[in-house]
């Protein structure tokens, strides 16, 4: 929901060693990732999660895969299909950050 409302608030979820693959482009570190996410060419987006699967990983991480629909700029009649896979790792403060993040639109 943060992405749908206030994308700038996502910066707390990424660290300098985070890596985002977004539609075949790679962005390393919080600043480049946030630059990409906050300059996408749409005004509004609403995510509808259809599936969500997760598995534990070494070092107390969590691997998450999501598929769903994106209603971009109010277009709920023909939403875009997407898949996103990300790996969460714990922080020393007791929270979580996204270490790896892969996002793809599905054009099938």
Short mmCIF file of N, CA, C and O in Angstrom, two decimals, residues 3-51:
data_model
loop_
_atom_site.label_atom_id
_atom_site.label_comp_id
_atom_site.label_asym_id
_atom_site.label_seq_id
_atom_site.Cartn_x
_atom_site.Cartn_y
_atom_site.Cartn_z
N UNK A 3 3.50 1.89 -1.76
CA UNK A 3 3.80 2.24 -3.15
C UNK A 3 2.62 2.95 -3.79
O UNK A 3 2.78 3.88 -4.55
N UNK A 4 1.41 2.52 -3.46
CA UNK A 4 0.21 3.09 -4.06
C UNK A 4 -0.05 4.52 -3.57
O UNK A 4 -0.68 5.29 -4.27
N UNK A 5 0.40 4.86 -2.38
CA UNK A 5 0.06 6.17 -1.82
C UNK A 5 1.26 7.12 -1.74
O UNK A 5 1.20 8.22 -2.27
N UNK A 6 2.32 6.72 -1.08
CA UNK A 6 3.46 7.61 -0.87
C UNK A 6 4.75 6.86 -1.20
O UNK A 6 5.41 6.32 -0.31
N UNK A 7 5.11 6.83 -2.47
CA UNK A 7 6.29 6.05 -2.90
C UNK A 7 7.56 6.46 -2.18
O UNK A 7 8.43 5.63 -1.92
N UNK A 8 7.71 7.72 -1.84
CA UNK A 8 8.93 8.19 -1.17
C UNK A 8 9.15 7.49 0.17
O UNK A 8 10.30 7.33 0.61
N UNK A 9 8.09 7.02 0.80
CA UNK A 9 8.22 6.34 2.09
C UNK A 9 8.83 4.94 1.96
O UNK A 9 9.18 4.33 2.97
N UNK A 10 8.98 4.45 0.74
CA UNK A 10 9.60 3.14 0.53
C UNK A 10 11.08 3.13 0.87
O UNK A 10 11.67 2.07 1.04
N UNK A 11 11.70 4.31 0.97
CA UNK A 11 13.15 4.36 1.17
C UNK A 11 13.60 3.65 2.44
O UNK A 11 14.72 3.15 2.50
N UNK A 12 12.74 3.52 3.43
CA UNK A 12 13.13 2.82 4.65
C UNK A 12 13.24 1.31 4.43
O UNK A 12 13.81 0.61 5.27
N UNK A 13 12.71 0.80 3.31
CA UNK A 13 12.76 -0.63 3.03
C UNK A 13 14.01 -1.05 2.26
O UNK A 13 14.25 -2.24 2.09
N UNK A 14 14.78 -0.09 1.75
CA UNK A 14 15.97 -0.39 0.95
C UNK A 14 17.21 0.13 1.66
O UNK A 14 17.18 1.13 2.36
N UNK A 15 18.32 -0.58 1.45
CA UNK A 15 19.62 -0.21 2.01
C UNK A 15 20.61 0.00 0.87
O UNK A 15 20.30 -0.22 -0.30
N UNK A 16 21.84 0.39 1.20
CA UNK A 16 22.86 0.63 0.17
C UNK A 16 23.25 -0.64 -0.57
O UNK A 16 23.74 -0.58 -1.69
N UNK A 17 23.04 -1.82 0.04
CA UNK A 17 23.38 -3.08 -0.63
C UNK A 17 22.16 -3.73 -1.30
O UNK A 17 22.24 -4.85 -1.78
N UNK A 18 21.03 -3.03 -1.34
CA UNK A 18 19.83 -3.56 -2.00
C UNK A 18 19.99 -3.47 -3.51
O UNK A 18 20.60 -2.54 -4.03
N UNK A 19 19.40 -4.44 -4.22
CA UNK A 19 19.45 -4.47 -5.68
C UNK A 19 18.04 -4.65 -6.23
O UNK A 19 17.34 -5.58 -5.84
N UNK A 20 17.64 -3.75 -7.13
CA UNK A 20 16.35 -3.82 -7.80
C UNK A 20 16.57 -4.12 -9.27
O UNK A 20 17.33 -3.42 -9.94
N UNK A 21 15.90 -5.15 -9.79
CA UNK A 21 15.81 -5.39 -11.23
C UNK A 21 14.40 -5.02 -11.63
O UNK A 21 13.43 -5.64 -11.17
N UNK A 22 14.26 -4.00 -12.46
CA UNK A 22 12.95 -3.48 -12.85
C UNK A 22 12.88 -3.47 -14.36
O UNK A 22 13.55 -2.66 -15.02
N UNK A 23 12.12 -4.40 -14.92
CA UNK A 23 11.98 -4.46 -16.38
C UNK A 23 13.34 -4.45 -17.09
O UNK A 23 13.58 -3.63 -17.97
N UNK A 24 14.24 -5.32 -16.70
CA UNK A 24 15.56 -5.53 -17.31
C UNK A 24 16.57 -4.43 -17.02
O UNK A 24 17.67 -4.44 -17.54
N UNK A 25 16.24 -3.48 -16.14
CA UNK A 25 17.21 -2.48 -15.69
C UNK A 25 17.56 -2.80 -14.25
O UNK A 25 16.71 -3.24 -13.48
N UNK A 26 18.83 -2.57 -13.87
CA UNK A 26 19.24 -2.84 -12.50
C UNK A 26 19.63 -1.54 -11.80
O UNK A 26 20.26 -0.67 -12.39
N UNK A 27 19.27 -1.47 -10.51
CA UNK A 27 19.54 -0.31 -9.69
C UNK A 27 20.09 -0.80 -8.35
O UNK A 27 19.43 -1.58 -7.66
N UNK A 28 21.29 -0.35 -8.01
CA UNK A 28 21.96 -0.80 -6.79
C UNK A 28 21.98 0.33 -5.77
O UNK A 28 22.42 1.44 -6.08
N UNK A 29 21.46 0.06 -4.58
CA UNK A 29 21.48 1.04 -3.49
C UNK A 29 20.18 1.80 -3.37
O UNK A 29 19.41 1.93 -4.31
N UNK A 30 19.94 2.31 -2.16
CA UNK A 30 18.68 2.98 -1.86
C UNK A 30 18.42 4.18 -2.75
O UNK A 30 17.32 4.36 -3.26
N UNK A 31 19.42 5.03 -2.97
CA UNK A 31 19.20 6.26 -3.74
C UNK A 31 18.83 5.96 -5.20
O UNK A 31 17.82 6.47 -5.69
N UNK A 32 19.60 5.14 -5.93
CA UNK A 32 19.18 4.82 -7.30
C UNK A 32 17.83 4.10 -7.38
O UNK A 32 17.04 4.36 -8.29
N UNK A 33 17.55 3.22 -6.43
CA UNK A 33 16.27 2.52 -6.41
C UNK A 33 15.13 3.52 -6.22
O UNK A 33 14.14 3.51 -6.94
N UNK A 34 15.27 4.41 -5.25
CA UNK A 34 14.22 5.39 -4.98
C UNK A 34 14.06 6.36 -6.14
O UNK A 34 12.94 6.78 -6.44
N UNK A 35 15.14 6.72 -6.80
CA UNK A 35 15.04 7.59 -7.98
C UNK A 35 14.18 6.91 -9.04
O UNK A 35 13.30 7.54 -9.63
N UNK A 36 14.41 5.63 -9.28
CA UNK A 36 13.62 4.89 -10.26
C UNK A 36 12.14 4.83 -9.84
O UNK A 36 11.24 5.14 -10.63
N UNK A 37 11.89 4.44 -8.61
CA UNK A 37 10.51 4.24 -8.16
C UNK A 37 9.71 5.53 -8.08
O UNK A 37 8.50 5.52 -8.27
N UNK A 38 10.36 6.64 -7.81
CA UNK A 38 9.64 7.91 -7.66
C UNK A 38 9.54 8.69 -8.97
O UNK A 38 8.90 9.74 -9.00
N UNK A 39 10.15 8.18 -10.04
CA UNK A 39 10.06 8.88 -11.34
C UNK A 39 9.36 8.04 -12.40
O UNK A 39 9.49 8.33 -13.59
N UNK A 40 8.62 7.03 -11.99
CA UNK A 40 7.85 6.23 -12.95
C UNK A 40 6.78 7.11 -13.60
O UNK A 40 6.25 8.03 -12.97
N UNK A 41 6.45 6.83 -14.85
CA UNK A 41 5.61 7.70 -15.65
C UNK A 41 4.11 7.47 -15.48
O UNK A 41 3.39 7.24 -16.45
N UNK A 42 3.61 7.53 -14.27
CA UNK A 42 2.18 7.48 -14.02
C UNK A 42 1.89 8.30 -12.77
O UNK A 42 2.79 8.55 -11.96
N UNK A 43 0.65 8.69 -12.63
CA UNK A 43 0.25 9.50 -11.48
C UNK A 43 -0.22 8.64 -10.31
O UNK A 43 0.17 8.87 -9.17
N UNK A 44 -1.05 7.63 -10.62
CA UNK A 44 -1.59 6.78 -9.56
C UNK A 44 -1.49 5.32 -9.97
O UNK A 44 -1.48 4.99 -11.15
N UNK A 45 -1.41 4.46 -8.97
CA UNK A 45 -1.40 3.02 -9.21
C UNK A 45 -2.05 2.33 -8.01
O UNK A 45 -1.92 2.80 -6.87
N UNK A 46 -2.81 1.28 -8.29
CA UNK A 46 -3.41 0.48 -7.24
C UNK A 46 -3.05 -0.98 -7.50
O UNK A 46 -3.33 -1.51 -8.57
N UNK A 47 -2.41 -1.61 -6.53
CA UNK A 47 -2.03 -3.02 -6.62
C UNK A 47 -3.18 -3.91 -6.16
O UNK A 47 -3.82 -3.62 -5.15
N UNK A 48 -3.40 -4.98 -6.89
CA UNK A 48 -4.31 -6.04 -6.45
C UNK A 48 -3.49 -7.32 -6.43
O UNK A 48 -3.12 -7.85 -7.49
N UNK A 49 -3.15 -7.81 -5.26
CA UNK A 49 -2.37 -9.04 -5.13
C UNK A 49 -3.29 -10.22 -5.40
O UNK A 49 -4.35 -10.34 -4.79
N UNK A 50 -2.87 -11.10 -6.34
CA UNK A 50 -3.65 -12.30 -6.67
C UNK A 50 -3.06 -13.51 -5.97
O UNK A 50 -3.79 -14.32 -5.39
N UNK A 51 -1.73 -13.66 -6.01
CA UNK A 51 -1.07 -14.75 -5.29
C UNK A 51 0.11 -14.20 -4.52
O UNK A 51 0.75 -13.23 -4.92
#
